[in-house]
Structures are given as C-alpha cells and as structure tokens.
PDB file of C-alpha atoms and ligand atoms in Angstrom:
ATOM      1  CA  MET A   1      24.797  15.447   8.485  1.00 43.00           C
ATOM      2  CA  SER A   2      24.150  12.772   6.225  1.00 49.00           C
ATOM      3  CA  ILE A   3      21.010  11.853   4.501  1.00 58.00           C
ATOM      4  CA  SER A   4      20.263   8.973   1.433  1.00 55.00           C
ATOM      5  CA  ILE A   5      17.734  10.201  -1.302  1.00 59.00           C
ATOM      6  CA  SER A   6      16.377   7.066  -1.823  1.00 48.00           C
ATOM      7  CA  GLY A   7      15.699   6.482  -5.769  1.00 48.00           C
ATOM      8  CA  ASN A   8      13.752   3.455  -4.834  1.00 46.00           C
ATOM      9  CA  GLU A   9      16.760   0.991  -6.235  1.00 47.00           C
ATOM     10  CA  THR A  10      15.485  -2.534  -6.840  1.00 48.00           C
ATOM     11  CA  ASN A  11      18.202  -2.742  -4.216  1.00 61.00           C
ATOM     12  CA  GLY A  12      16.727  -0.790  -2.266  1.00 67.00           C
ATOM     13  CA  SER A  13      20.551   1.787  -1.673  1.00 82.00           C
ATOM     14  CA  PRO A  14      19.954   5.104  -2.505  1.00 92.00           C
ATOM     15  CA  THR A  15      20.901   6.617  -6.132  1.00 97.00           C
ATOM     16  CA  VAL A  16      21.951   9.894  -4.501  1.00 98.00           C
ATOM     17  CA  ASN A  17      23.411  10.753  -0.893  1.00 98.00           C
ATOM     18  CA  ILE A  18      23.707  14.132   0.383  1.00 98.00           C
ATOM     19  CA  GLU A  19      25.638  15.570   3.440  1.00 98.00           C
ATOM     20  CA  VAL A  20      25.872  18.819   4.958  1.00 98.00           C
ATOM     21  CA  GLN A  21      29.425  20.381   5.569  1.00 98.00           C
ATOM     22  CA  GLY A  22      28.361  24.002   7.473  1.00 97.00           C
ATOM     23  CA  GLU A  23      27.104  26.166   4.603  1.00 98.00           C
ATOM     24  CA  ILE A  24      27.952  24.024   2.102  1.00 98.00           C
ATOM     25  CA  LEU A  25      25.567  20.439   0.775  1.00 98.00           C
ATOM     26  CA  MET A  26      27.574  17.893  -0.424  1.00 98.00           C
ATOM     27  CA  VAL A  27      25.561  15.486  -3.044  1.00 98.00           C
ATOM     28  CA  ARG A  28      26.735  12.334  -4.346  1.00 98.00           C
ATOM     29  CA  LEU A  29      26.171  10.190  -7.320  1.00 98.00           C
ATOM     30  CA  SER A  30      25.808   7.066  -5.577  1.00 98.00           C
ATOM     31  CA  ARG A  31      25.606   3.648  -8.575  1.00 98.00           C
ATOM     32  CA  PRO A  32      28.715   2.772  -8.197  1.00 98.00           C
ATOM     33  CA  GLU A  33      28.323  -0.388 -10.019  1.00 97.00           C
ATOM     34  CA  LYS A  34      26.612   1.182 -12.511  1.00 97.00           C
ATOM     35  CA  ARG A  35      29.200   3.584 -13.017  1.00 98.00           C
ATOM     36  CA  ASN A  36      27.001   6.473 -12.010  1.00 98.00           C
ATOM     37  CA  ALA A  37      24.312   5.794 -14.992  1.00 98.00           C
ATOM     38  CA  VAL A  38      21.728   7.776 -15.094  1.00 98.00           C
ATOM     39  CA  ASN A  39      18.437   5.652 -14.283  1.00 96.00           C
ATOM     40  CA  ASP A  40      14.841   7.741 -13.746  1.00 96.00           C
ATOM     41  CA  GLU A  41      15.358   6.991  -9.759  1.00 97.00           C
ATOM     42  CA  MET A  42      18.335   9.235  -9.782  1.00 98.00           C
ATOM     43  CA  ILE A  43      17.418  12.121 -12.095  1.00 98.00           C
ATOM     44  CA  LEU A  44      14.750  12.354  -9.663  1.00 98.00           C
ATOM     45  CA  ALA A  45      16.616  12.313  -7.092  1.00 98.00           C
ATOM     46  CA  LEU A  46      18.255  14.856  -8.362  1.00 98.00           C
ATOM     47  CA  GLU A  47      14.902  16.750  -9.175  1.00 98.00           C
ATOM     48  CA  SER A  48      14.071  16.454  -5.011  1.00 98.00           C
ATOM     49  CA  VAL A  49      18.405  17.718  -3.628  1.00 98.00           C
ATOM     50  CA  PHE A  50      17.394  20.543  -5.685  1.00 98.00           C
ATOM     51  CA  SER A  51      14.661  21.391  -4.790  1.00 97.00           C
ATOM     52  CA  ASN A  52      14.562  21.638  -1.416  1.00 97.00           C
ATOM     53  CA  ILE A  53      17.962  22.639  -0.278  1.00 97.00           C
ATOM     54  CA  THR A  54      17.307  24.536   2.743  1.00 97.00           C
ATOM     55  CA  PRO A  55      18.179  28.760   3.430  1.00 96.00           C
ATOM     56  CA  SER A  56      21.228  27.646   5.357  1.00 97.00           C
ATOM     57  CA  ILE A  57      22.785  25.916   1.987  1.00 98.00           C
ATOM     58  CA  LYS A  58      25.297  28.260   0.059  1.00 98.00           C
ATOM     59  CA  CYS A  59      26.416  26.327  -2.239  1.00 98.00           C
ATOM     60  CA  ALA A  60      26.464  22.500  -3.651  1.00 98.00           C
ATOM     61  CA  VAL A  61      29.560  20.214  -4.404  1.00 99.00           C
ATOM     62  CA  LEU A  62      28.237  17.768  -6.803  1.00 99.00           C
ATOM     63  CA  TYR A  63      30.336  14.564  -7.774  1.00 99.00           C
ATOM     64  CA  GLY A  64      30.397  11.529  -8.026  1.00 98.00           C
ATOM     65  CA  GLU A  65      30.807   7.972  -6.215  1.00 98.00           C
ATOM     66  CA  GLY A  66      33.419   4.960  -7.519  1.00 98.00           C
ATOM     67  CA  LYS A  67      35.502   4.837 -10.316  1.00 98.00           C
ATOM     68  CA  HIS A  68      33.661   7.487 -12.544  1.00 98.00           C
ATOM     69  CA  PHE A  69      31.701  10.600 -12.144  1.00 98.00           C
ATOM     70  CA  SER A  70      28.795   9.401 -14.445  1.00 98.00           C
ATOM     71  CA  ALA A  71      28.504   6.643 -17.757  1.00 98.00           C
ATOM     72  CA  GLY A  72      25.069   9.336 -18.816  1.00 98.00           C
ATOM     73  CA  LEU A  73      21.675   7.210 -19.696  1.00 96.00           C
ATOM     74  CA  ASP A  74      21.031   4.246 -18.092  1.00 96.00           C
ATOM     75  CA  LEU A  75      21.141   2.365 -22.043  1.00 93.00           C
ATOM     76  CA  SER A  76      18.845  -0.216 -19.603  1.00 92.00           C
ATOM     77  CA  GLU A  77      16.282   2.499 -19.603  1.00 85.00           C
ATOM     78  CA  LEU A  78      16.160   3.636 -23.037  1.00 81.00           C
ATOM     79  CA  LYS A  79      12.725   1.709 -23.461  1.00 71.00           C
ATOM     80  CA  GLU A  80      10.345   4.624 -24.669  1.00 63.00           C
ATOM     81  CA  THR A  81       8.384   2.702 -27.149  1.00 74.00           C
ATOM     82  CA  ASP A  82       7.216   6.114 -28.924  1.00 90.00           C
ATOM     83  CA  VAL A  83       7.635   9.221 -30.047  1.00 92.00           C
ATOM     84  CA  LEU A  84       5.845  10.774 -27.246  1.00 93.00           C
ATOM     85  CA  GLU A  85       7.320   9.239 -23.776  1.00 92.00           C
ATOM     86  CA  GLY A  86      10.796  10.287 -25.804  1.00 92.00           C
ATOM     87  CA  LEU A  87       9.826  14.017 -25.407  1.00 95.00           C
ATOM     88  CA  HIS A  88       8.422  13.054 -22.230  1.00 95.00           C
ATOM     89  CA  HIS A  89      12.027  11.690 -21.153  1.00 95.00           C
ATOM     90  CA  SER A  90      13.785  14.485 -22.427  1.00 96.00           C
ATOM     91  CA  ARG A  91      12.029  17.102 -21.215  1.00 98.00           C
ATOM     92  CA  MET A  92      12.281  15.256 -17.703  1.00 98.00           C
ATOM     93  CA  TRP A  93      15.956  15.750 -17.861  1.00 98.00           C
ATOM     94  CA  HIS A  94      15.961  19.597 -19.225  1.00 98.00           C
ATOM     95  CA  ARG A  95      13.513  20.297 -16.772  1.00 98.00           C
ATOM     96  CA  VAL A  96      15.625  18.593 -13.735  1.00 98.00           C
ATOM     97  CA  LEU A  97      19.202  20.190 -15.165  1.00 98.00           C
ATOM     98  CA  ASP A  98      17.229  23.126 -15.053  1.00 98.00           C
ATOM     99  CA  LYS A  99      17.191  23.137 -11.457  1.00 98.00           C
ATOM    100  CA  VAL A 100      20.519  22.837 -11.175  1.00 98.00           C
ATOM    101  CA  GLN A 101      21.368  25.731 -13.232  1.00 98.00           C
ATOM    102  CA  PHE A 102      18.516  27.856 -12.341  1.00 98.00           C
ATOM    103  CA  GLY A 103      18.289  26.989  -8.645  1.00 98.00           C
ATOM    104  CA  THR A 104      19.183  28.731  -5.314  1.00 98.00           C
ATOM    105  CA  VAL A 105      22.486  28.074  -4.369  1.00 98.00           C
ATOM    106  CA  PRO A 106      25.726  27.572  -7.488  1.00 98.00           C
ATOM    107  CA  VAL A 107      26.624  24.497  -7.754  1.00 99.00           C
ATOM    108  CA  VAL A 108      30.656  22.860  -7.936  1.00 99.00           C
ATOM    109  CA  ALA A 109      30.913  19.931 -10.507  1.00 99.00           C
ATOM    110  CA  VAL A 110      34.167  17.389  -9.269  1.00 99.00           C
ATOM    111  CA  LEU A 111      34.873  15.517 -11.869  1.00 99.00           C
ATOM    112  CA  HIS A 112      37.185  12.758 -12.344  1.00 98.00           C
ATOM    113  CA  GLY A 113      36.861   8.917 -14.515  1.00 98.00           C
ATOM    114  CA  ALA A 114      33.353   9.043 -17.549  1.00 98.00           C
ATOM    115  CA  CYS A 115      32.317  12.142 -17.492  1.00 98.00           C
ATOM    116  CA  VAL A 116      29.630  11.043 -20.941  1.00 98.00           C
ATOM    117  CA  GLY A 117      27.022  11.538 -22.506  1.00 98.00           C
ATOM    118  CA  GLY A 118      24.664  12.750 -19.751  1.00 98.00           C
ATOM    119  CA  GLY A 119      27.303  13.053 -17.244  1.00 98.00           C
ATOM    120  CA  LEU A 120      29.006  14.974 -18.931  1.00 98.00           C
ATOM    121  CA  GLU A 121      24.887  17.305 -19.715  1.00 98.00           C
ATOM    122  CA  LEU A 122      24.175  17.357 -15.605  1.00 98.00           C
ATOM    123  CA  ALA A 123      28.412  18.488 -15.350  1.00 99.00           C
ATOM    124  CA  SER A 124      27.487  21.405 -17.995  1.00 98.00           C
ATOM    125  CA  ALA A 125      24.104  22.585 -16.139  1.00 98.00           C
ATOM    126  CA  CYS A 126      26.686  23.226 -13.419  1.00 98.00           C
ATOM    127  CA  HIS A 127      27.932  26.552 -12.621  1.00 98.00           C
ATOM    128  CA  ILE A 128      32.042  25.568 -12.086  1.00 98.00           C
ATOM    129  CA  ARG A 129      33.790  22.455 -13.123  1.00 99.00           C
ATOM    130  CA  VAL A 130      36.924  21.005 -11.489  1.00 99.00           C
ATOM    131  CA  ALA A 131      38.539  18.005 -12.628  1.00 99.00           C
ATOM    132  CA  GLU A 132      39.981  14.891 -11.853  1.00 99.00           C
ATOM    133  CA  ALA A 133      43.431  14.635 -14.391  1.00 98.00           C
ATOM    134  CA  SER A 134      41.062  10.897 -14.979  1.00 98.00           C
ATOM    135  CA  SER A 135      38.403  12.623 -16.328  1.00 99.00           C
ATOM    136  CA  PHE A 136      37.216  12.352 -19.613  1.00 98.00           C
ATOM    137  CA  TYR A 137      34.278  13.505 -22.044  1.00 98.00           C
ATOM    138  CA  ALA A 138      32.653  11.695 -24.831  1.00 98.00           C
ATOM    139  CA  LEU A 139      29.359  11.811 -26.673  1.00 98.00           C
ATOM    140  CA  PRO A 140      28.747   8.956 -27.309  1.00 96.00           C
ATOM    141  CA  GLU A 141      25.073   9.304 -28.432  1.00 94.00           C
ATOM    142  CA  GLY A 142      26.029   9.092 -31.948  1.00 93.00           C
ATOM    143  CA  GLN A 143      27.791   5.518 -32.173  1.00 93.00           C
ATOM    144  CA  ARG A 144      24.558   4.679 -29.694  1.00 91.00           C
ATOM    145  CA  GLY A 145      22.001   5.627 -33.472  1.00 92.00           C
ATOM    146  CA  ILE A 146      20.494   8.263 -30.269  1.00 92.00           C
ATOM    147  CA  PHE A 147      21.114  11.856 -30.252  1.00 96.00           C
ATOM    148  CA  VAL A 148      21.457  13.860 -26.331  1.00 97.00           C
ATOM    149  CA  GLY A 149      18.744  14.975 -25.513  1.00 97.00           C
ATOM    150  CA  GLY A 150      19.881  15.674 -21.675  1.00 98.00           C
ATOM    151  CA  SER A 151      20.334  19.688 -22.660  1.00 98.00           C
ATOM    152  CA  ALA A 152      24.060  18.986 -24.584  1.00 98.00           C
ATOM    153  CA  SER A 153      23.258  20.794 -27.050  1.00 98.00           C
ATOM    154  CA  VAL A 154      22.741  23.869 -25.635  1.00 98.00           C
ATOM    155  CA  ARG A 155      24.514  23.720 -22.882  1.00 98.00           C
ATOM    156  CA  VAL A 156      27.883  22.108 -24.096  1.00 98.00           C
ATOM    157  CA  PRO A 157      28.286  24.614 -26.933  1.00 98.00           C
ATOM    158  CA  LYS A 158      28.339  27.190 -24.629  1.00 98.00           C
ATOM    159  CA  LEU A 159      31.642  25.646 -23.653  1.00 98.00           C
ATOM    160  CA  ILE A 160      33.601  24.213 -25.982  1.00 98.00           C
ATOM    161  CA  GLY A 161      31.515  25.940 -29.084  1.00 98.00           C
ATOM    162  CA  MET A 162      29.608  24.013 -31.675  1.00 98.00           C
ATOM    163  CA  GLY A 163      32.378  22.560 -33.540  1.00 98.00           C
ATOM    164  CA  ARG A 164      34.303  20.200 -31.090  1.00 98.00           C
ATOM    165  CA  MET A 165      29.970  19.047 -29.863  1.00 98.00           C
ATOM    166  CA  ALA A 166      30.063  17.969 -33.376  1.00 98.00           C
ATOM    167  CA  ASP A 167      33.449  16.229 -34.045  1.00 98.00           C
ATOM    168  CA  MET A 168      32.666  14.785 -30.232  1.00 98.00           C
ATOM    169  CA  MET A 169      29.236  13.067 -31.618  1.00 98.00           C
ATOM    170  CA  PHE A 170      30.194  12.661 -35.500  1.00 97.00           C
ATOM    171  CA  THR A 171      33.607  10.592 -35.001  1.00 97.00           C
ATOM    172  CA  GLY A 172      33.556   9.443 -31.023  1.00 97.00           C
ATOM    173  CA  ARG A 173      36.374  11.589 -30.094  1.00 98.00           C
ATOM    174  CA  VAL A 174      36.963  11.261 -26.335  1.00 98.00           C
ATOM    175  CA  ILE A 175      38.546  14.364 -24.987  1.00 98.00           C
ATOM    176  CA  THR A 176      40.878  13.973 -21.997  1.00 98.00           C
ATOM    177  CA  ALA A 177      41.277  15.882 -18.581  1.00 98.00           C
ATOM    178  CA  GLN A 178      44.308  18.194 -19.878  1.00 98.00           C
ATOM    179  CA  GLU A 179      42.283  19.183 -23.281  1.00 98.00           C
ATOM    180  CA  GLY A 180      38.383  19.599 -21.517  1.00 98.00           C
ATOM    181  CA  SER A 181      40.699  22.295 -19.014  1.00 98.00           C
ATOM    182  CA  ALA A 182      42.154  24.000 -22.295  1.00 98.00           C
ATOM    183  CA  ILE A 183      38.877  23.427 -24.431  1.00 98.00           C
ATOM    184  CA  GLY A 184      36.701  25.573 -22.114  1.00 98.00           C
ATOM    185  CA  ILE A 185      34.914  21.976 -20.481  1.00 98.00           C
ATOM    186  CA  SER A 186      36.519  22.420 -16.051  1.00 98.00           C
ATOM    187  CA  GLU A 187      37.840  25.877 -15.202  1.00 98.00           C
ATOM    188  CA  TYR A 188      40.438  23.628 -12.596  1.00 98.00           C
ATOM    189  CA  LEU A 189      42.314  20.805 -13.347  1.00 98.00           C
ATOM    190  CA  VAL A 190      43.816  18.944 -10.588  1.00 98.00           C
ATOM    191  CA  PRO A 191      45.444  15.848  -9.440  1.00 98.00           C
ATOM    192  CA  ASP A 192      43.302  12.776  -9.390  1.00 98.00           C
ATOM    193  CA  GLY A 193      42.212  12.259  -5.501  1.00 98.00           C
ATOM    194  CA  LYS A 194      42.621  16.352  -5.085  1.00 98.00           C
ATOM    195  CA  GLY A 195      39.601  17.200  -6.365  1.00 98.00           C
ATOM    196  CA  LEU A 196      37.321  16.930  -3.700  1.00 98.00           C
ATOM    197  CA  GLU A 197      39.164  19.240  -2.017  1.00 98.00           C
ATOM    198  CA  LYS A 198      39.609  21.938  -4.527  1.00 98.00           C
ATOM    199  CA  GLY A 199      35.282  21.622  -4.789  1.00 98.00           C
ATOM    200  CA  ILE A 200      35.175  22.287  -1.458  1.00 98.00           C
ATOM    201  CA  GLU A 201      37.774  25.081  -1.254  1.00 98.00           C
ATOM    202  CA  LEU A 202      35.751  26.882  -4.385  1.00 98.00           C
ATOM    203  CA  ALA A 203      32.138  26.770  -2.443  1.00 98.00           C
ATOM    204  CA  LYS A 204      33.399  28.395   0.698  1.00 98.00           C
ATOM    205  CA  LYS A 205      34.698  31.457  -1.265  1.00 97.00           C
ATOM    206  CA  ILE A 206      31.531  31.137  -3.467  1.00 98.00           C
ATOM    207  CA  SER A 207      29.500  31.238  -0.354  1.00 98.00           C
ATOM    208  CA  GLY A 208      31.606  34.125   0.650  1.00 96.00           C
ATOM    209  CA  ASN A 209      29.736  36.111  -2.223  1.00 95.00           C
ATOM    210  CA  THR A 210      26.743  38.534  -1.000  1.00 94.00           C
ATOM    211  CA  ARG A 211      23.465  36.376  -2.539  1.00 93.00           C
ATOM    212  CA  MET A 212      23.104  38.785  -4.085  1.00 94.00           C
ATOM    213  CA  THR A 213      25.510  38.757  -6.771  1.00 95.00           C
ATOM    214  CA  ASN A 214      25.858  34.840  -6.591  1.00 97.00           C
ATOM    215  CA  TYR A 215      22.142  34.939  -7.947  1.00 97.00           C
ATOM    216  CA  ALA A 216      23.336  37.390 -10.727  1.00 97.00           C
ATOM    217  CA  LEU A 217      25.535  35.196 -11.905  1.00 98.00           C
ATOM    218  CA  MET A 218      23.437  32.140 -11.966  1.00 98.00           C
ATOM    219  CA  HIS A 219      20.119  33.688 -12.987  1.00 98.00           C
ATOM    220  CA  VAL A 220      21.277  36.934 -15.055  1.00 98.00           C
ATOM    221  CA  LEU A 221      24.320  36.026 -16.360  1.00 98.00           C
ATOM    222  CA  PRO A 222      23.138  33.268 -18.403  1.00 98.00           C
ATOM    223  CA  ARG A 223      20.116  34.709 -19.728  1.00 98.00           C
ATOM    224  CA  ILE A 224      22.287  37.615 -20.988  1.00 98.00           C
ATOM    225  CA  VAL A 225      24.528  35.630 -23.221  1.00 97.00           C
ATOM    226  CA  ASP A 226      21.023  34.772 -24.536  1.00 97.00           C
ATOM    227  CA  ALA A 227      19.764  37.820 -25.414  1.00 98.00           C
ATOM    228  CA  ALA A 228      20.196  40.278 -28.343  1.00 98.00           C
ATOM    229  CA  GLN A 229      22.538  42.736 -27.340  1.00 98.00           C
ATOM    230  CA  ASP A 230      20.210  45.849 -26.312  1.00 98.00           C
ATOM    231  CA  GLN A 231      18.664  43.741 -24.515  1.00 98.00           C
ATOM    232  CA  ALA A 232      21.716  41.581 -22.555  1.00 98.00           C
ATOM    233  CA  LEU A 233      22.601  45.210 -22.267  1.00 98.00           C
ATOM    234  CA  MET A 234      19.925  46.505 -20.173  1.00 98.00           C
ATOM    235  CA  LEU A 235      19.546  43.397 -18.050  1.00 98.00           C
ATOM    236  CA  GLU A 236      22.936  43.933 -17.134  1.00 98.00           C
ATOM    237  CA  SER A 237      22.379  47.698 -16.237  1.00 98.00           C
ATOM    238  CA  LEU A 238      19.869  46.198 -14.141  1.00 97.00           C
ATOM    239  CA  ALA A 239      21.893  43.404 -12.110  1.00 96.00           C
ATOM    240  CA  ALA A 240      24.957  46.073 -11.226  1.00 95.00           C
ATOM    241  CA  ALA A 241      22.008  48.875 -10.060  1.00 95.00           C
ATOM    242  CA  ILE A 242      20.865  45.812  -8.459  1.00 94.00           C
ATOM    243  CA  SER A 243      23.463  44.867  -6.930  1.00 92.00           C
ATOM    244  CA  GLN A 244      25.005  47.834  -5.277  1.00 91.00           C
ATOM    245  CA  THR A 245      22.083  49.416  -3.914  1.00 89.00           C
ATOM    246  CA  SER A 246      22.309  46.361  -1.297  1.00 86.00           C
ATOM    247  CA  ALA A 247      23.357  47.579   2.587  1.00 88.00           C
ATOM    248  CA  GLU A 248      25.818  44.259   2.240  1.00 88.00           C
ATOM    249  CA  SER A 249      27.087  45.351  -0.938  1.00 89.00           C
ATOM    250  CA  LYS A 250      27.848  49.280   0.315  1.00 88.00           C
ATOM    251  CA  ALA A 251      28.738  47.624   3.866  1.00 89.00           C
ATOM    252  CA  ARG A 252      32.057  45.425   1.281  1.00 89.00           C
ATOM    253  CA  LEU A 253      33.011  48.923  -0.690  1.00 89.00           C
ATOM    254  CA  ASP A 254      32.700  50.613   2.661  1.00 88.00           C
ATOM    255  CA  ASP A 255      35.087  47.613   4.187  1.00 88.00           C
ATOM    256  CA  PHE A 256      37.503  48.389   1.242  1.00 87.00           C
ATOM    257  CA  LEU A 257      37.910  52.023   1.202  1.00 89.00           C
ATOM    258  CA  LYS A 258      39.016  52.327   4.533  1.00 90.00           C
ATOM    259  CA  GLY A 259      41.643  49.359   4.159  1.00 89.00           C
ATOM    260  CA  LYS A 260      39.976  46.598   5.568  1.00 89.00           C
ATOM    261  CA  ALA A 261      39.198  44.245   3.075  1.00 87.00           C
ATOM    262  CA  LYS A 262      41.318  42.374   1.131  1.00 87.00           C
ATOM    263  CA  LYS A 263      43.276  43.096  -2.188  1.00 87.00           C
ATOM    264  CA  VAL A 264      42.610  41.396  -5.245  1.00 87.00           C
ATOM    265  CA  GLY A 265      44.575  38.001  -5.234  1.00 84.00           C
ATOM    266  CA  GLU A 266      44.805  37.844  -1.372  1.00 82.00           C
TER     267      GLU A 266
HETATM  268  C1  1HE B   1      25.748   1.477 -18.237  1.00 76.02           C
HETATM  269  C2  1HE B   1      26.533   2.061 -18.098  1.00 76.02           C
HETATM  270  C3  1HE B   1      24.808   3.320 -19.112  1.00 76.02           C
HETATM  271  C4  1HE B   1      28.164   1.097 -17.714  1.00 76.02           C
HETATM  272  N1  1HE B   1      24.135   2.489 -18.954  1.00 76.02           N
HETATM  273  N2  1HE B   1      24.534   0.838 -17.775  1.00 76.02           N
HETATM  274  N3  1HE B   1      26.398   6.127 -21.885  1.00 76.02           N
HETATM  275  C5  1HE B   1      27.317   5.553 -22.469  1.00 76.02           C
HETATM  276  O1  1HE B   1      26.869   5.185 -24.085  1.00 76.02           O
HETATM  277  C6  1HE B   1      28.458   4.759 -22.357  1.00 76.02           C
HETATM  278  C7  1HE B   1      28.396   4.035 -21.517  1.00 76.02           C
HETATM  279  N4  1HE B   1      29.199   2.790 -20.420  1.00 76.02           N
HETATM  280  C8  1HE B   1      30.760   2.560 -20.765  1.00 76.02           C
HETATM  281  O2  1HE B   1      31.231   3.096 -21.489  1.00 76.02           O
HETATM  282  C9  1HE B   1      31.488   2.286 -19.264  1.00 76.02           C
HETATM  283  O3  1HE B   1      30.785   1.672 -18.677  1.00 76.02           O
HETATM  284  C10 1HE B   1      32.271   3.437 -18.898  1.00 76.02           C
HETATM  285  C11 1HE B   1      33.782   4.158 -20.101  1.00 76.02           C
HETATM  286  C12 1HE B   1      31.622   4.590 -18.263  1.00 76.02           C
HETATM  287  C13 1HE B   1      33.448   2.711 -17.535  1.00 76.02           C
HETATM  288  O4  1HE B   1      34.022   1.531 -18.009  1.00 76.02           O
HETATM  289  P1  1HE B   1      34.167   0.680 -16.867  1.00 76.02           P
HETATM  290  O5  1HE B   1      35.303  -0.288 -17.853  1.00 76.02           O
HETATM  291  O6  1HE B   1      34.504   1.314 -15.517  1.00 76.02           O
HETATM  292  O7  1HE B   1      32.779   0.156 -15.714  1.00 76.02           O
HETATM  293  P2  1HE B   1      31.768  -1.346 -17.367  1.00 76.02           P
HETATM  294  O8  1HE B   1      32.349  -2.671 -16.964  1.00 76.02           O
HETATM  295  O9  1HE B   1      31.545  -1.308 -18.866  1.00 76.02           O
HETATM  296  O10 1HE B   1      30.327  -0.696 -16.771  1.00 76.02           O
HETATM  297  C14 1HE B   1      30.561  -1.441 -15.163  1.00 76.02           C
HETATM  298  C15 1HE B   1      28.470  -2.506 -15.153  1.00 76.02           C
HETATM  299  O11 1HE B   1      27.930  -0.816 -15.214  1.00 76.02           O
HETATM  300  C16 1HE B   1      28.038  -2.497 -16.428  1.00 76.02           C
HETATM  301  O12 1HE B   1      26.637  -3.571 -16.096  1.00 76.02           O
HETATM  302  P3  1HE B   1      27.659  -4.897 -15.069  1.00 76.02           P
HETATM  303  O13 1HE B   1      25.995  -5.381 -14.659  1.00 76.02           O
HETATM  304  O14 1HE B   1      27.594  -5.678 -16.184  1.00 76.02           O
HETATM  305  O15 1HE B   1      28.284  -4.657 -13.584  1.00 76.02           O
HETATM  306  C17 1HE B   1      27.685  -1.869 -17.625  1.00 76.02           C
HETATM  307  O16 1HE B   1      26.892  -2.146 -18.264  1.00 76.02           O
HETATM  308  C18 1HE B   1      27.369  -0.780 -16.541  1.00 76.02           C
HETATM  309  N5  1HE B   1      26.734   0.277 -16.673  1.00 76.02           N
HETATM  310  N6  1HE B   1      27.529   2.361 -18.339  1.00 76.02           N
HETATM  311  C19 1HE B   1      23.667   1.194 -18.287  1.00 76.02           C
HETATM  312  N7  1HE B   1      25.207   3.869 -20.044  1.00 76.02           N
HETATM  313  C20 1HE B   1      19.341  12.410 -21.023  1.00 76.02           C
HETATM  314  S1  1HE B   1      20.338  11.949 -23.096  1.00 76.02           S
HETATM  315  C21 1HE B   1      21.883  11.251 -22.442  1.00 76.02           C
HETATM  316  C22 1HE B   1      21.875  10.340 -23.593  1.00 76.02           C
HETATM  317  C23 1HE B   1      23.163   9.845 -22.710  1.00 76.02           C
HETATM  318  O17 1HE B   1      23.520   9.311 -22.056  1.00 76.02           O
HETATM  319  S2  1HE B   1      24.132   8.074 -23.979  1.00 76.02           S
HETATM  320  C24 1HE B   1      25.264   8.124 -23.059  1.00 76.02           C
HETATM  321  C25 1HE B   1      25.365   6.679 -22.339  1.00 76.02           C
END
C-alpha cells in the first residue's frame, strides 16, 4: 500500500510519501527538485505520519528521494519577521522531531548525498542511521548567519560530541560518510545504492524484538543518558524488571535454555 501525505505544495505534489511493507513503514521525503529541503508542509507531513502509525507497524525506514537525503530547512521559508515567530518555528521542529524520536516505532534513517542542517537534525532524531558512501554532513547554519533551531544542539553532540559540532558550525566543515561513520553520525556505512536494502534488513531485525524492549530503547534509554547517575540507575532497574517479567520475554529465555533460540551472532 502506498499513500501520499500531501503537504499541500503549490505544485500539488506530496512532500512525503509512505508505503507499508509488511510490518515496516517506508517514509520517503519527496521534494527531490529542492533536494528535500524541509518546508513547513514537509515537517507537518512528517508529524502526521509519525502521529498516525498503526499498531501493525513495528519499525519505520526514513529516506530521501533523488540525489540527497535532505538539504535542511527550506531557506526560502526563513521569513519569520520577529522573535516570537522564530520561536514558534523552532518549537514546531522540536515537537515534530520529538514525535520521530519518542513515537511508537523505532526509525531507521537511510542517508545519501547531502544530510545537512535540518536534514542532519532529522537524521539524528532517528534511532539508527545507515549511510551510503555518498553521504556528507554539514551544519551550514554557521555560515548562513543563523543558529540551529531543529534540535541539532541537543541531538548532534550526543552522537559526535560538542567539540565536533561546534567545529562544523564555526568552520563550515563538511564531514564525509567515512568520517561520519568513524565519529558516530552513522552506525552503518554501505556502498551507494545499498542503503535501503540495509535499512530494511535492520528494520526487520528490530521488528523481531519484543515491543517492550523496543519501547525501553526508544523511551527509557535516552532519559537514562540525560539523567543523573543515581536516577539513571533506578530507571535502568525498572526497565530491566518490567521487561523481563513479560510473557514474551519469559518464552524467549525458555527457548534459549532449551537450545531452541539463536546464539549470539547467528
Ligand atoms: C534549496 C535548499 C534549501 C537546495 N532551501 N532551497 N541548508 C543549506 O544551507 C544547504 C543549501 N543547499 C546546498 O548547499 C545544495 O543545494 C546541496 C549541496 C544540498 C545540493 O546541491 P545540488 O547541486 O545537488 O542542488 P542545487 O542546484 O544547489 O539545488 C537545487 C534546487 O534546490 C535549487 O532550486 P532551483 O529552483 O534553483 O532549482 C536550490 O535553490 C534548491 N535548494 N537546498 C531552499 N536548503 C530548523 S532549523 C534548520 C536550519 C537549516 O537547516 S540551515 C541549512 C540550510
């Protein structure tokens, strides 16, 4: 099933397309002629997609149509005339990217070409990133005379550290796919044209986990990372105790003890 989420573009074409492949939701950024620059219609279309995922879906794969994942914020829309409008716009991005990170299913981002500015913010709100060799990363906000507003200052340092993010903004440094893989922007690096295959393979693996484990990885782990150690350890204990008492986890442990489950690496 393939559905277009119309962002009400003036030319009538949708900004985001979705397709259901079994338990996986394929989400495609669809403004290739603008390098998937994210206008308000697209960010709101993403909000709609990630707010309305049906229970049969267990994982999503997010990717871009055309030569690039995303050129970031649509600069032609940088039209806020006052501080309050700027605040509302930034907070809208925060709301939507929180919906991606703290939604109902894990999201695998498949990156290629430009993954810059708001494109990198979107990618860093996803749970796993697969980068094709053509991927490159930048935060051109520094050179454009603005500051990141779509959560990069919170999410990007968690992947690569504050110093590297500051360097990207101070100097306009472009990080290659290989460098990005080494410093933690992407978890997987694959040849050009192989990203979707890898993304779907990973999404299928993730779909095989218990919902409770995936929930804890999406909703508890980031809060543990943000919390003070004492509270973090308590959160970990709670997540461990809750997840191991589910019938599904007991069945999986039982299977392993009877030699019926796969060994590590199989
Ligand atoms: C755009 C945008 C955009 C392309 N907003 N229209 N992001 C940036 O500063 C990145 C700006 N874009 C680029 O550096 C390049 O376009 C790319 C390296 C991404 C791709 O280059 P290329 O040669 O494949 O494409 P192009 O010819 O530069 O662009 C094709 C068209 O897309 C062209 O429009 P056209 O009408 O002349 O065909 C471009 O103007 C248009 N286009 N990128 C608007 N970003 C929540 S805060 C986040 C803040 C930010 O993200 S700031 C970073 C913005």
